[in-house]
Amino acid sequence: MPHQAKAKYQVYYKTDHHWTTRGAYAVFKALAKPLDITADEKYKFYCVSDNFKGTIGSKVTSVKSIDSVEICFSEALQNNFFIDFYGEREKSVSFF
């Protein structure tokens, strides 16, 4: 994990064992060049929840912390997506 990401953003959720979106993005940026992946697009981050209690927070009642969850989109593609909710027979052009 690039140490610069830890200094600037929260890399792991306080209440979960997964990377945050910004933590995963930092790893993507660090690995893109060695893997010969073009990663020069600009991404925009959006908060979709400010009341996330991850696997730890939902199972351990003494954990009082909550996290925010973000998603990110390429600025070039932010209006060009389509969501198919598998098994629910529902489709949408919005996450919200």
Coordinates of C-alpha atoms in Angstrom, one line a residue:
M1 CA 0.0 0.0 0.0
P2 CA 1.5 3.3 -0.9
H3 CA 2.2 5.2 2.3
Q4 CA 1.1 8.5 0.7
A5 CA -2.5 7.2 0.6
K6 CA -2.4 6.5 4.3
A7 CA -1.3 10.1 5.1
K8 CA -4.0 11.7 2.9
Y9 CA -7.0 9.4 3.2
Q10 CA -8.4 6.6 5.3
V11 CA -7.3 3.4 3.6
Y12 CA -9.4 0.9 5.6
Y13 CA -12.8 1.4 7.1
K14 CA -12.8 1.8 10.9
T15 CA -15.7 -0.8 11.1
D16 CA -14.8 -3.2 8.3
H17 CA -11.8 -5.2 7.0
H18 CA -12.1 -3.9 3.4
W19 CA -10.3 -1.1 1.7
T20 CA -12.1 2.2 1.3
T21 CA -12.8 3.3 -2.2
R22 CA -9.9 5.8 -1.9
G23 CA -7.6 3.0 -0.6
A24 CA -8.5 0.8 -3.5
Y25 CA -7.9 3.7 -5.9
A26 CA -4.5 4.4 -4.4
V27 CA -3.5 0.7 -5.0
F28 CA -4.9 0.9 -8.6
K29 CA -2.8 4.1 -9.3
A30 CA 0.3 2.4 -7.8
L31 CA -0.1 -0.7 -9.8
A32 CA -1.2 0.8 -13.1
K33 CA 2.2 1.8 -14.4
P34 CA 4.0 -1.5 -13.6
L35 CA 1.1 -3.4 -15.2
D36 CA 1.1 -1.2 -18.3
I37 CA -2.4 0.1 -17.6
T38 CA -3.3 3.6 -18.7
A39 CA -4.5 5.4 -15.5
D40 CA -4.5 9.0 -16.5
E41 CA -8.3 9.6 -16.4
K42 CA -9.6 11.9 -13.7
Y43 CA -12.0 10.3 -11.2
K44 CA -14.6 12.0 -9.1
F45 CA -15.6 10.6 -5.7
Y46 CA -19.2 10.7 -4.3
C47 CA -20.4 9.9 -0.8
V48 CA -23.2 7.4 -1.0
S49 CA -23.6 6.6 2.7
D50 CA -22.4 8.3 5.9
N51 CA -23.9 5.6 8.2
F52 CA -21.9 2.5 7.3
K53 CA -21.2 -0.1 10.0
G54 CA -19.1 -2.7 8.4
T55 CA -18.7 -6.4 9.4
I56 CA -17.0 -5.5 12.6
G57 CA -19.3 -2.6 13.5
S58 CA -22.4 -4.7 12.9
K59 CA -21.3 -7.7 15.0
V60 CA -19.5 -6.0 17.9
T61 CA -22.0 -3.8 19.7
S62 CA -19.3 -1.9 21.6
V63 CA -18.0 -0.4 18.4
K64 CA -19.5 3.1 18.2
S65 CA -17.8 4.2 15.0
I66 CA -19.5 4.7 11.7
D67 CA -17.9 5.2 8.3
S68 CA -18.7 7.0 5.1
V69 CA -18.8 5.0 1.8
E70 CA -17.8 6.6 -1.4
I71 CA -18.0 5.5 -5.0
C72 CA -15.9 7.0 -7.8
F73 CA -16.4 7.4 -11.5
S74 CA -14.2 8.5 -14.3
E75 CA -15.2 12.0 -15.2
A76 CA -15.2 11.0 -18.8
L77 CA -17.7 8.2 -18.2
Q78 CA -19.8 9.5 -15.3
N79 CA -22.9 9.7 -17.4
N80 CA -22.3 6.6 -19.5
F81 CA -23.3 3.6 -17.3
F82 CA -26.2 1.2 -17.0
I83 CA -27.0 -1.0 -14.0
D84 CA -28.7 -4.3 -14.3
F85 CA -29.8 -5.5 -10.9
Y86 CA -29.1 -9.2 -11.2
G87 CA -32.1 -11.4 -10.2
E88 CA -34.4 -8.4 -9.6
R89 CA -35.6 -7.8 -13.1
E90 CA -34.8 -4.2 -12.7
K91 CA -32.5 -1.9 -14.7
S92 CA -31.4 1.7 -14.0
V93 CA -29.1 4.4 -15.2
S94 CA -28.5 5.6 -11.7
F95 CA -27.1 4.1 -8.5
F96 CA -29.4 6.3 -6.4

